[in-house]
Every structure is written in C-alpha cells, then in structure tokens.
Amino acid sequence: MKEASVIIGLTNPKSPTNVGAVLRAAGCYQADAVLYTGTRYDKAAKFQTDTKQMQQTIPLTGVESMLDDLPVDMKIVCVDFAEGATLLPHFTHPEKAIYIFGPEDGSIAQDVADRADHVVYVPTVGCMNLAASVNVVLYDRLAKQPDMIQSDEHIRQNRDNKNKLRVKVN
C-alpha cells in the first residue's frame, strides 16, 4: 500500500449520513483514508450512506487519537471557525496533510489545534455541515493543483453513465 498523502480526520462525528458523504468526497478527491475519533459514529454506522461504496477502497478507521503514528512529513491542518485561522482561499495546501474537522455540534479540541501546523476556515456566513466542509476543502486542494486535468476524456470516464451532455460550440 502506498504511503498516504491526504487523510481526513473526523472528530467524534455523530451523523452516519455525513460520514457516508465524507467517504464519497474522499473517493472523488482521492484522499487515502478517513479516520474518526469518538463512539457516536460506531453506534449509528448501520445507517451509513456511502452511496459509492468507498469504504471498500478507502479505509475508515476509528482511532483514539488522529495525531498518533503520522508520518513525520505529514502536516496537521485543522479546519474550523477558529479565531486567528487562515482563510481557505489564502491557504497553500501541503503535499502531505491530515485535515482534521470538528464535530457537527462542537469544535476541534484546543490541544489538537495547538499541535496543528495550520488552522484554516472556510469564510461562510454560518457554518456548513461536516460533509460540505470536507468537500469544499478537498475541492480547494484540487483546484490549486498546477496539473489540473482538463479533457473531454476525463469527463467521459468520470461522469454518471446516463450523462451525455455536451457543450455546443457556436
């Protein structure tokens, strides 16, 4: 197995719907793993909505601490509405990162944020749900890549099989 470049860390998630949507985002944006702490997800996991079955290819692992056993070159990036945090549009993503998100009904623990290499926030009015936040951060990471894929072949390979839409050239 290749060494992870992008890990998503979820702090005590409560909603299996959000965790399922996070797994789908992890697949779409090629994250390597999803870690979670706490016990609420385990109790609700049977209701999970991982519609693309990403759990079969992307590990979803419960851990005591997301900060243990990380590769030394992996940066810790906390994503939360934290005073003093960096605006996501101004953030340069590290090559290897664990992105840690707070729970739907709380925030990241201060001791975790204190160990972070970066703390960023998405400048929304009000807070998004967990899955939406993960999607936005992973999209931002992808959008800032210098080697973005732009081809009709990429579109054909990745869109839904019922989607045949084309842009008409005038």
N, CA and C atoms as an extended XYZ file, in Angstrom:
510
Properties=species:S:1:pos:R:3:atomname:S:1:resname:S:1:resid:I:1 pbc="F F F"
N         0.839       -1.190        0.000 N   MET     1
C         0.000        0.000        0.000 CA  MET     1
C         0.876        1.242        0.000 C   MET     1
N         0.512        2.235       -0.829 N   LYS     2
C         1.303        3.461       -0.895 CA  LYS     2
C         1.125        4.287        0.377 C   LYS     2
N         2.127        5.088        0.661 N   GLU     3
C         2.045        5.952        1.837 CA  GLU     3
C         0.993        7.034        1.595 C   GLU     3
N         0.221        7.329        2.608 N   ALA     4
C        -0.869        8.294        2.479 CA  ALA     4
C        -0.340        9.703        2.240 C   ALA     4
N        -1.022       10.429        1.361 N   SER     5
C        -0.743       11.845        1.133 CA  SER     5
C        -1.829       12.726        1.712 C   SER     5
N        -3.079       12.231        1.682 N   VAL     6
C        -4.207       13.004        2.190 CA  VAL     6
C        -5.057       12.104        3.077 C   VAL     6
N        -5.203       12.520        4.326 N   ILE     7
C        -6.049       11.808        5.288 CA  ILE     7
C        -7.090       12.799        5.784 C   ILE     7
N        -8.312       12.327        5.916 N   ILE     8
C        -9.386       13.130        6.502 CA  ILE     8
C        -9.586       12.637        7.933 C   ILE     8
N        -9.576       13.545        8.873 N   GLY     9
C        -9.798       13.207       10.278 CA  GLY     9
C       -11.091       13.838       10.769 C   GLY     9
N       -11.981       13.016       11.300 N   LEU    10
C       -13.272       13.488       11.795 CA  LEU    10
C       -13.315       13.348       13.312 C   LEU    10
N       -13.558       14.456       13.993 N   THR    11
C       -13.609       14.471       15.444 CA  THR    11
C       -15.000       14.077       15.915 C   THR    11
N       -15.126       12.884       16.498 N   ASN    12
C       -16.368       12.385       17.079 CA  ASN    12
C       -17.612       12.698       16.238 C   ASN    12
N       -17.627       12.254       14.969 N   PRO    13
C       -18.789       12.557       14.130 CA  PRO    13
C       -20.035       11.865       14.664 C   PRO    13
N       -21.176       12.542       14.520 N   LYS    14
C       -22.407       11.947       15.048 CA  LYS    14
C       -23.315       11.430       13.951 C   LYS    14
N       -23.160       11.928       12.748 N   SER    15
C       -24.105       11.609       11.692 CA  SER    15
C       -23.536       10.606       10.693 C   SER    15
N       -24.137        9.433       10.594 N   PRO    16
C       -23.678        8.468        9.594 CA  PRO    16
C       -23.895        8.981        8.177 C   PRO    16
N       -24.879        9.833        7.995 N   THR    17
C       -25.106       10.419        6.675 CA  THR    17
C       -23.911       11.270        6.274 C   THR    17
N       -23.429       12.093        7.208 N   ASN    18
C       -22.260       12.911        6.922 CA  ASN    18
C       -21.020       12.052        6.691 C   ASN    18
N       -20.819       11.019        7.476 N   VAL    19
C       -19.641       10.168        7.297 CA  VAL    19
C       -19.702        9.470        5.937 C   VAL    19
N       -20.874        8.993        5.541 N   GLY    20
C       -21.022        8.400        4.215 CA  GLY    20
C       -20.697        9.398        3.117 C   GLY    20
N       -21.165       10.636        3.271 N   ALA    21
C       -20.872       11.671        2.285 CA  ALA    21
C       -19.393       12.057        2.303 C   ALA    21
N       -18.761       12.006        3.461 N   VAL    22
C       -17.315       12.261        3.542 CA  VAL    22
C       -16.551       11.169        2.792 C   VAL    22
N       -16.987        9.926        2.943 N   LEU    23
C       -16.336        8.837        2.199 CA  LEU    23
C       -16.473        9.038        0.696 C   LEU    23
N       -17.632        9.478        0.269 N   ARG    24
C       -17.814        9.741       -1.160 CA  ARG    24
C       -16.879       10.860       -1.614 C   ARG    24
N       -16.775       11.932       -0.830 N   ALA    25
C       -15.860       13.024       -1.158 CA  ALA    25
C       -14.418       12.530       -1.199 C   ALA    25
N       -14.058       11.686       -0.234 N   ALA    26
C       -12.700       11.137       -0.195 CA  ALA    26
C       -12.402       10.383       -1.493 C   ALA    26
N       -13.377        9.651       -2.003 N   GLY    27
C       -13.199        8.946       -3.265 CA  GLY    27
C       -13.091        9.894       -4.446 C   GLY    27
N       -13.961       10.884       -4.491 N   CYS    28
C       -13.952       11.841       -5.603 CA  CYS    28
C       -12.646       12.626       -5.679 C   CYS    28
N       -12.116       12.982       -4.518 N   TYR    29
C       -10.918       13.824       -4.470 CA  TYR    29
C        -9.654       13.035       -4.132 C   TYR    29
N        -9.739       11.726       -4.155 N   GLN    30
C        -8.616       10.808       -3.993 CA  GLN    30
C        -7.870       10.946       -2.666 C   GLN    30
N        -8.618       11.092       -1.574 N   ALA    31
C        -7.997       11.008       -0.253 CA  ALA    31
C        -7.644        9.545       -0.002 C   ALA    31
N        -6.680        9.315        0.844 N   ASP    32
C        -6.180        7.960        1.068 CA  ASP    32
C        -6.870        7.234        2.210 C   ASP    32
N        -7.399        7.976        3.182 N   ALA    33
C        -8.004        7.336        4.349 CA  ALA    33
C        -8.881        8.344        5.081 C   ALA    33
N        -9.818        7.814        5.851 N   VAL    34
C       -10.646        8.623        6.737 CA  VAL    34
C       -10.520        8.021        8.132 C   VAL    34
N       -10.124        8.855        9.090 N   LEU    35
C       -10.027        8.447       10.489 CA  LEU    35
C       -11.115        9.165       11.271 C   LEU    35
N       -11.560        8.541       12.343 N   TYR    36
C       -12.510        9.227       13.208 CA  TYR    36
C       -12.244        8.845       14.650 C   TYR    36
N       -12.594        9.783       15.539 N   THR    37
C       -12.485        9.535       16.972 CA  THR    37
C       -13.892        9.482       17.555 C   THR    37
N       -13.991        9.037       18.787 N   GLY    38
C       -15.262        9.017       19.492 CA  GLY    38
C       -16.073        7.766       19.214 C   GLY    38
N       -17.244        7.696       19.854 N   THR    39
C       -18.071        6.493       19.772 CA  THR    39
C       -19.409        6.718       19.093 C   THR    39
N       -19.765        7.969       18.819 N   ARG    40
C       -21.094        8.228       18.269 CA  ARG    40
C       -21.284        7.595       16.895 C   ARG    40
N       -20.260        7.652       16.051 N   TYR    41
C       -20.403        7.076       14.713 CA  TYR    41
C       -20.605        5.562       14.780 C   TYR    41
N       -19.845        4.893       15.633 N   ASP    42
C       -19.984        3.434       15.741 CA  ASP    42
C       -21.423        3.036       16.080 C   ASP    42
N       -22.073        3.806       16.936 N   LYS    43
C       -23.450        3.497       17.326 CA  LYS    43
C       -24.435        3.699       16.187 C   LYS    43
N       -24.113        4.611       15.265 N   ALA    44
C       -25.048        4.950       14.191 CA  ALA    44
C       -24.620        4.399       12.826 C   ALA    44
N       -23.516        3.665       12.763 N   ALA    45
C       -22.921        3.260       11.486 CA  ALA    45
C       -23.844        2.444       10.605 C   ALA    45
N       -24.757        1.712       11.171 N   LYS    46
C       -25.639        0.879       10.348 CA  LYS    46
C       -26.534        1.715        9.443 C   LYS    46
N       -26.619        3.008        9.707 N   PHE    47
C       -27.437        3.888        8.872 CA  PHE    47
C       -26.609        4.639        7.827 C   PHE    47
N       -25.372        4.270        7.668 N   GLN    48
C       -24.434        4.950        6.782 CA  GLN    48
C       -24.956        5.069        5.355 C   GLN    48
N       -24.569        6.157        4.685 N   THR    49
C       -24.979        6.386        3.303 CA  THR    49
C       -23.766        6.556        2.398 C   THR    49
N       -22.933        5.587        2.354 N   ASP    50
C       -21.760        5.583        1.479 CA  ASP    50
C       -22.222        5.061        0.111 C   ASP    50
N       -22.865        5.933       -0.674 N   THR    51
C       -23.541        5.502       -1.895 CA  THR    51
C       -22.607        4.982       -2.979 C   THR    51
N       -21.364        5.337       -2.938 N   LYS    52
C       -20.403        4.845       -3.930 CA  LYS    52
C       -19.563        3.691       -3.393 C   LYS    52
N       -19.899        3.200       -2.191 N   GLN    53
C       -19.178        2.089       -1.563 CA  GLN    53
C       -17.675        2.360       -1.453 C   GLN    53
N       -17.313        3.604       -1.098 N   MET    54
C       -15.904        3.980       -0.995 CA  MET    54
C       -15.226        3.300        0.182 C   MET    54
N       -15.992        2.839        1.177 N   GLN    55
C       -15.386        2.183        2.325 CA  GLN    55
C       -14.669        0.896        1.902 C   GLN    55
N       -15.006        0.369        0.740 N   GLN    56
C       -14.330       -0.823        0.239 CA  GLN    56
C       -12.931       -0.502       -0.287 C   GLN    56
N       -12.681        0.765       -0.665 N   THR    57
C       -11.369        1.135       -1.201 CA  THR    57
C       -10.628        2.165       -0.359 C   THR    57
N       -11.358        2.933        0.455 N   ILE    58
C       -10.737        3.931        1.321 CA  ILE    58
C       -10.986        3.511        2.760 C   ILE    58
N        -9.923        3.252        3.509 N   PRO    59
C       -10.118        2.813        4.896 CA  PRO    59
C       -10.831        3.861        5.744 C   PRO    59
N       -11.803        3.412        6.515 N   LEU    60
C       -12.495        4.225        7.519 CA  LEU    60
C       -12.167        3.582        8.856 C   LEU    60
N       -11.367        4.287        9.673 N   THR    61
C       -10.813        3.678       10.870 CA  THR    61
C       -11.087        4.521       12.106 C   THR    61
N       -11.626        3.891       13.126 N   GLY    62
C       -11.781        4.545       14.419 CA  GLY    62
C       -10.467        4.515       15.169 C   GLY    62
N       -10.062        5.654       15.737 N   VAL    63
C        -8.791        5.763       16.446 CA  VAL    63
C        -8.994        6.534       17.749 C   VAL    63
N        -8.096        6.323       18.693 N   GLU    64
C        -8.111        7.100       19.935 CA  GLU    64
C        -7.651        8.533       19.673 C   GLU    64
N        -6.603        8.665       18.860 N   SER    65
C        -6.043        9.980       18.534 CA  SER    65
C        -5.641        9.999       17.068 C   SER    65
N        -6.032       11.034       16.362 N   MET    66
C        -5.655       11.161       14.950 CA  MET    66
C        -4.210       11.600       14.779 C   MET    66
N        -3.587       12.047       15.849 N   LEU    67
C        -2.240       12.591       15.751 CA  LEU    67
C        -1.154       11.560       16.020 C   LEU    67
N        -1.538       10.364       16.455 N   ASP    68
C        -0.556        9.321       16.726 CA  ASP    68
C        -0.156        8.628       15.428 C   ASP    68
N         1.086        8.246       15.343 N   ASP    69
C         1.605        7.427       14.244 CA  ASP    69
C         1.503        8.073       12.874 C   ASP    69
N         1.526        9.397       12.788 N   LEU    70
C         1.543       10.061       11.487 CA  LEU    70
C         2.964       10.077       10.945 C   LEU    70
N         3.136        9.993        9.631 N   PRO    71
C         4.481       10.152        9.068 CA  PRO    71
C         5.050       11.520        9.460 C   PRO    71
N         6.345       11.597        9.655 N   VAL    72
C         6.952       12.849       10.132 CA  VAL    72
C         6.761       13.997        9.150 C   VAL    72
N         6.602       13.705        7.863 N   ASP    73
C         6.452       14.769        6.872 CA  ASP    73
C         4.989       15.131        6.604 C   ASP    73
N         4.056       14.542        7.352 N   MET    74
C         2.638       14.863        7.169 CA  MET    74
C         2.276       16.054        8.043 C   MET    74
N         1.713       17.075        7.423 N   LYS    75
C         1.310       18.287        8.142 CA  LYS    75
C        -0.100       18.121        8.708 C   LYS    75
N        -0.325       18.727        9.851 N   ILE    76
C        -1.628       18.698       10.506 CA  ILE    76
C        -2.346       20.004       10.170 C   ILE    76
N        -3.516       19.870        9.519 N   VAL    77
C        -4.305       21.033        9.133 CA  VAL    77
C        -5.676       20.908        9.797 C   VAL    77
N        -5.958       21.795       10.739 N   CYS    78
C        -7.275       21.817       11.376 CA  CYS    78
C        -8.177       22.760       10.585 C   CYS    78
N        -9.427       22.343       10.412 N   VAL    79
C       -10.399       23.148        9.678 CA  VAL    79
C       -11.546       23.455       10.638 C   VAL    79
N       -11.656       24.716       11.017 N   ASP    80
C       -12.687       25.097       11.989 CA  ASP    80
C       -12.794       26.617       12.013 C   ASP    80
N       -13.896       27.124       12.476 N   PHE    81
C       -14.049       28.551       12.720 CA  PHE    81
C       -13.267       28.877       13.982 C   PHE    81
N       -11.990       29.158       13.838 N   ALA    82
C       -11.118       29.450       14.976 CA  ALA    82
C       -10.547       30.858       14.821 C   ALA    82
N       -10.590       31.600       15.878 N   GLU    83
C       -10.005       32.936       15.841 CA  GLU    83
C        -8.525       32.828       15.504 C   GLU    83
N        -8.073       33.654       14.565 N   GLY    84
C        -6.680       33.637       14.139 CA  GLY    84
C        -6.388       32.659       13.007 C   GLY    84
N        -7.393       31.909       12.548 N   ALA    85
C        -7.199       30.938       11.469 CA  ALA    85
C        -7.007       31.649       10.129 C   ALA    85
N        -6.449       30.927        9.172 N   THR    86
C        -6.202       31.427        7.823 CA  THR    86
C        -7.419       31.168        6.942 C   THR    86
N        -7.776       32.150        6.151 N   LEU    87
C        -8.849       31.965        5.175 CA  LEU    87
C        -8.458       30.865        4.184 C   LEU    87
N        -9.340       29.922        3.918 N   LEU    88
C        -9.036       28.840        2.979 CA  LEU    88
C        -8.588       29.360        1.612 C   LEU    88
N        -9.210       30.404        1.040 N   PRO    89
C        -8.729       30.879       -0.270 CA  PRO    89
C        -7.273       31.367       -0.267 C   PRO    89
N        -6.751       31.727        0.901 N   HIS    90
C        -5.359       32.212        1.003 CA  HIS    90
C        -4.384       31.109        1.410 C   HIS    90
N        -4.872       29.909        1.603 N   PHE    91
C        -4.073       28.808        2.138 CA  PHE    91
C        -3.396       28.025        1.019 C   PHE    91
N        -2.125       27.700        1.246 N   THR    92
C        -1.387       26.821        0.340 CA  THR    92
C        -1.336       25.442        0.987 C   THR    92
N        -1.921       24.473        0.319 N   HIS    93
C        -2.008       23.124        0.870 CA  HIS    93
C        -0.645       22.435        0.845 C   HIS    93
N        -0.294       21.755        1.934 N   PRO    94
C         0.949       20.982        1.942 CA  PRO    94
C         0.796       19.730        1.072 C   PRO    94
N         1.909       19.187        0.642 N   GLU    95
C         1.872       17.985       -0.188 CA  GLU    95
C         1.222       16.821        0.546 C   GLU    95
N         1.600       16.632        1.804 N   LYS    96
C         1.019       15.569        2.634 CA  LYS    96
C         0.336       16.220        3.825 C   LYS    96
N        -0.942       15.865        4.030 N   ALA    97
C        -1.675       16.512        5.112 CA  ALA    97
C        -2.759       15.601        5.666 C   ALA    97
N        -2.979       15.750        6.957 N   ILE    98
C        -4.190       15.234        7.570 CA  ILE    98
C        -5.046       16.462        7.850 C   ILE    98
N        -6.252       16.463        7.313 N   TYR    99
C        -7.202       17.542        7.509 CA  TYR    99
C        -8.165       17.110        8.611 C   TYR    99
N        -8.133       17.815        9.718 N   ILE   100
C        -8.950       17.453       10.876 CA  ILE   100
C       -10.133       18.411       10.975 C   ILE   100
N       -11.321       17.823       11.027 N   PHE   101
C       -12.568       18.581       11.102 CA  PHE   101
C       -13.225       18.333       12.446 C   PHE   101
N       -13.850       19.371       12.989 N   GLY   102
C       -14.563       19.244       14.252 CA  GLY   102
C       -15.878       18.509       14.074 C   GLY   102
N       -16.523       18.178       15.189 N   PRO   103
C       -17.823       17.504       15.131 CA  PRO   103
C       -18.915       18.475       14.665 C   PRO   103
N       -20.037       17.909       14.268 N   GLU   104
C       -21.146       18.715       13.774 CA  GLU   104
C       -21.689       19.663       14.843 C   GLU   104
N       -21.492       19.321       16.102 N   ASP   105
C       -22.068       20.103       17.191 CA  ASP   105
C       -21.020       20.602       18.183 C   ASP   105
N       -19.838       20.931       17.672 N   GLY   106
C       -18.774       21.397       18.555 CA  GLY   106
C       -17.592       21.900       17.750 C   GLY   106
N       -16.422       21.794       18.349 N   SER   107
C       -15.214       22.241       17.656 CA  SER   107
C       -14.066       21.283       17.950 C   SER   107
N       -12.995       21.502       17.263 N   ILE   108
C       -11.777       20.718       17.468 CA  ILE   108
C       -11.228       21.062       18.860 C   ILE   108
N       -10.696       20.077       19.546 N   ALA   109
C       -10.124       20.306       20.878 CA  ALA   109
C        -8.929       21.260       20.786 C   ALA   109
N        -8.797       22.120       21.782 N   GLN   110
C        -7.716       23.098       21.789 CA  GLN   110
C        -6.345       22.441       21.695 C   GLN   110
N        -6.133       21.302       22.391 N   ASP   111
C        -4.823       20.658       22.347 CA  ASP   111
C        -4.502       20.125       20.951 C   ASP   111
N        -5.507       19.733       20.185 N   VAL   112
C        -5.284       19.291       18.801 CA  VAL   112
C        -4.919       20.501       17.942 C   VAL   112
N        -5.673       21.584       18.069 N   ALA   113
C        -5.371       22.805       17.306 CA  ALA   113
C        -3.984       23.340       17.653 C   ALA   113
N        -3.578       23.208       18.915 N   ASP   114
C        -2.258       23.685       19.336 CA  ASP   114
C        -1.130       22.902       18.663 C   ASP   114
N        -1.371       21.664       18.302 N   ARG   115
C        -0.351       20.839       17.628 CA  ARG   115
C        -0.368       21.001       16.112 C   ARG   115
N        -1.365       21.703       15.594 N   ALA   116
C        -1.524       21.835       14.145 CA  ALA   116
C        -0.425       22.692       13.531 C   ALA   116
N        -0.065       22.322       12.303 N   ASP   117
C         0.844       23.158       11.514 CA  ASP   117
C         0.090       24.348       10.934 C   ASP   117
N        -1.205       24.134       10.667 N   HIS   118
C        -2.057       25.177       10.081 CA  HIS   118
C        -3.472       25.008       10.636 C   HIS   118
N        -4.158       26.133       10.800 N   VAL   119
C        -5.583       26.124       11.111 CA  VAL   119
C        -6.233       27.040       10.079 C   VAL   119
N        -7.203       26.496        9.369 N   VAL   120
C        -7.863       27.249        8.309 CA  VAL   120
C        -9.376       27.252        8.535 C   VAL   120
N       -10.040       28.202        7.885 N   TYR   121
C       -11.503       28.206        7.930 CA  TYR   121
C       -12.056       28.616        6.581 C   TYR   121
N       -13.255       28.135        6.317 N   VAL   122
C       -13.978       28.482        5.101 CA  VAL   122
C       -14.836       29.694        5.442 C   VAL   122
N       -14.654       30.814        4.734 N   PRO   123
C       -15.330       32.061        5.109 CA  PRO   123
C       -16.796       32.109        4.682 C   PRO   123
N       -17.606       31.254        5.283 N   THR   124
C       -19.042       31.240        5.009 CA  THR   124
C       -19.775       32.094        6.029 C   THR   124
N       -21.023       32.384        5.747 N   VAL   125
C       -21.896       33.026        6.723 CA  VAL   125
C       -22.618       31.889        7.426 C   VAL   125
N       -22.289       31.651        8.673 N   GLY   126
C       -22.775       30.465        9.371 CA  GLY   126
C       -21.879       29.287        9.012 C   GLY   126
N       -22.078       28.177        9.681 N   CYS   127
C       -21.202       27.030        9.431 CA  CYS   127
C       -21.891       25.984        8.560 C   CYS   127
N       -21.094       25.343        7.725 N   MET   128
C       -21.590       24.262        6.870 CA  MET   128
C       -21.636       22.975        7.680 C   MET   128
N       -22.299       21.962        7.119 N   ASN   129
C       -22.239       20.678        7.800 CA  ASN   129
C       -20.894       20.022        7.511 C   ASN   129
N       -20.618       18.951        8.206 N   LEU   130
C       -19.325       18.278        8.135 CA  LEU   130
C       -18.974       17.856        6.714 C   LEU   130
N       -19.866       17.158        6.044 N   ALA   131
C       -19.568       16.660        4.696 CA  ALA   131
C       -19.344       17.804        3.712 C   ALA   131
N       -20.136       18.861        3.825 N   ALA   132
C       -19.948       20.009        2.936 CA  ALA   132
C       -18.577       20.634        3.157 C   ALA   132
N       -18.158       20.748        4.412 N   SER   133
C       -16.846       21.317        4.718 CA  SER   133
C       -15.718       20.480        4.117 C   SER   133
N       -15.819       19.169        4.247 N   VAL   134
C       -14.796       18.286        3.687 CA  VAL   134
C       -14.748       18.452        2.169 C   VAL   134
N       -15.907       18.476        1.521 N   ASN   135
C       -15.943       18.660        0.067 CA  ASN   135
C       -15.283       19.963       -0.358 C   ASN   135
N       -15.584       21.057        0.337 N   VAL   136
C       -15.030       22.359       -0.028 CA  VAL   136
C       -13.507       22.368        0.130 C   VAL   136
N       -13.012       21.833        1.239 N   VAL   137
C       -11.562       21.837        1.473 CA  VAL   137
C       -10.844       20.953        0.449 C   VAL   137
N       -11.383       19.776        0.178 N   LEU   138
C       -10.738       18.899       -0.804 CA  LEU   138
C       -10.823       19.481       -2.211 C   LEU   138
N       -11.935       20.139       -2.532 N   TYR   139
C       -12.024       20.804       -3.830 CA  TYR   139
C       -10.985       21.923       -3.928 C   TYR   139
N       -10.839       22.713       -2.873 N   ASP   140
C        -9.851       23.791       -2.863 CA  ASP   140
C        -8.451       23.235       -3.098 C   ASP   140
N        -8.154       22.110       -2.463 N   ARG   141
C        -6.848       21.459       -2.651 CA  ARG   141
C        -6.666       21.075       -4.127 C   ARG   141
N        -7.690       20.453       -4.698 N   LEU   142
C        -7.629       20.040       -6.101 CA  LEU   142
C        -7.505       21.243       -7.032 C   LEU   142
N        -8.308       22.271       -6.793 N   ALA   143
C        -8.326       23.445       -7.670 CA  ALA   143
C        -6.989       24.177       -7.699 C   ALA   143
N        -6.230       24.057       -6.621 N   LYS   144
C        -4.940       24.753       -6.550 CA  LYS   144
C        -3.781       23.913       -7.078 C   LYS   144
N        -4.065       22.708       -7.569 N   GLN   145
C        -3.019       21.852       -8.135 CA  GLN   145
C        -2.573       22.426       -9.475 C   GLN   145
N        -1.280       22.468       -9.730 N   PRO   146
C        -0.813       23.015      -11.006 CA  PRO   146
C        -1.123       22.107      -12.207 C   PRO   146
N        -1.356       20.832      -11.969 N   ASP   147
C        -1.566       19.884      -13.069 CA  ASP   147
C        -3.034       19.452      -13.171 C   ASP   147
N        -3.943       20.414      -13.068 N   MET   148
C        -5.370       20.116      -13.160 CA  MET   148
C        -5.685       19.437      -14.497 C   MET   148
N        -6.547       18.445      -14.436 N   ILE   149
C        -6.956       17.710      -15.626 CA  ILE   149
C        -8.069       18.481      -16.325 C   ILE   149
N        -7.887       18.732      -17.615 N   GLN   150
C        -8.950       19.359      -18.399 CA  GLN   150
C        -9.034       18.625      -19.723 C   GLN   150
N        -9.959       17.686      -19.788 N   SER   151
C       -10.126       16.941      -21.033 CA  SER   151
C       -11.504       16.319      -21.098 C   SER   151
N       -12.000       16.173      -22.314 N   ASP   152
C       -13.282       15.508      -22.502 CA  ASP   152
C       -13.184       14.040      -22.102 C   ASP   152
N       -12.026       13.423      -22.283 N   GLU   153
C       -11.857       12.018      -21.897 CA  GLU   153
C       -12.028       11.860      -20.391 C   GLU   153
N       -11.475       12.785      -19.617 N   HIS   154
C       -11.646       12.759      -18.161 CA  HIS   154
C       -13.131       12.870      -17.806 C   HIS   154
N       -13.836       13.749      -18.492 N   ILE   155
C       -15.275       13.917      -18.250 CA  ILE   155
C       -16.008       12.620      -18.560 C   ILE   155
N       -15.733       12.018      -19.711 N   ARG   156
C       -16.420       10.778      -20.101 CA  ARG   156
C       -16.150        9.652      -19.107 C   ARG   156
N       -14.952        9.550      -18.591 N   GLN   157
C       -14.592        8.472      -17.672 CA  GLN   157
C       -15.217        8.638      -16.287 C   GLN   157
N       -15.551        9.851      -15.902 N   ASN   158
C       -15.938       10.096      -14.521 CA  ASN   158
C       -17.374       10.539      -14.305 C   ASN   158
N       -18.095       10.848      -15.339 N   ARG   159
C       -19.481       11.274      -15.139 CA  ARG   159
C       -20.402       10.064      -15.028 C   ARG   159
N       -21.614       10.324      -14.564 N   ASP   160
C       -22.626        9.282      -14.469 CA  ASP   160
C       -22.887        8.693      -15.857 C   ASP   160
N       -23.169        7.398      -15.921 N   ASN   161
C       -23.345        6.743      -17.219 CA  ASN   161
C       -24.577        7.228      -17.983 C   ASN   161
N       -25.481        7.939      -17.332 N   LYS   162
C       -26.653        8.488      -18.024 CA  LYS   162
C       -26.421        9.919      -18.496 C   LYS   162
N       -25.294       10.471      -18.186 N   ASN   163
C       -24.976       11.850      -18.554 CA  ASN   163
C       -24.241       11.855      -19.886 C   ASN   163
N       -24.846       12.435      -20.896 N   LYS   164
C       -24.245       12.540      -22.236 CA  LYS   164
C       -24.164       13.993      -22.672 C   LYS   164
N       -24.246       14.924      -21.731 N   LEU   165
C       -24.284       16.342      -22.033 CA  LEU   165
C       -22.998       16.803      -22.725 C   LEU   165
N       -23.195       17.661      -23.739 N   ARG   166
C       -22.086       18.269      -24.461 CA  ARG   166
C       -22.333       19.766      -24.561 C   ARG   166
N       -21.279       20.533      -24.592 N   VAL   167
C       -21.380       21.967      -24.792 CA  VAL   167
C       -21.335       22.204      -26.290 C   VAL   167
N       -22.350       22.907      -26.780 N   LYS   168
C       -22.420       23.202      -28.198 CA  LYS   168
C       -21.473       24.351      -28.526 C   LYS   168
N       -20.677       24.166      -29.540 N   VAL   169
C       -19.752       25.210      -29.981 CA  VAL   169
C       -20.450       26.007      -31.077 C   VAL   169
N       -20.532       27.311      -30.885 N   ASN   170
C       -21.196       28.178      -31.892 CA  ASN   170
C       -20.232       28.686      -32.902 C   ASN   170
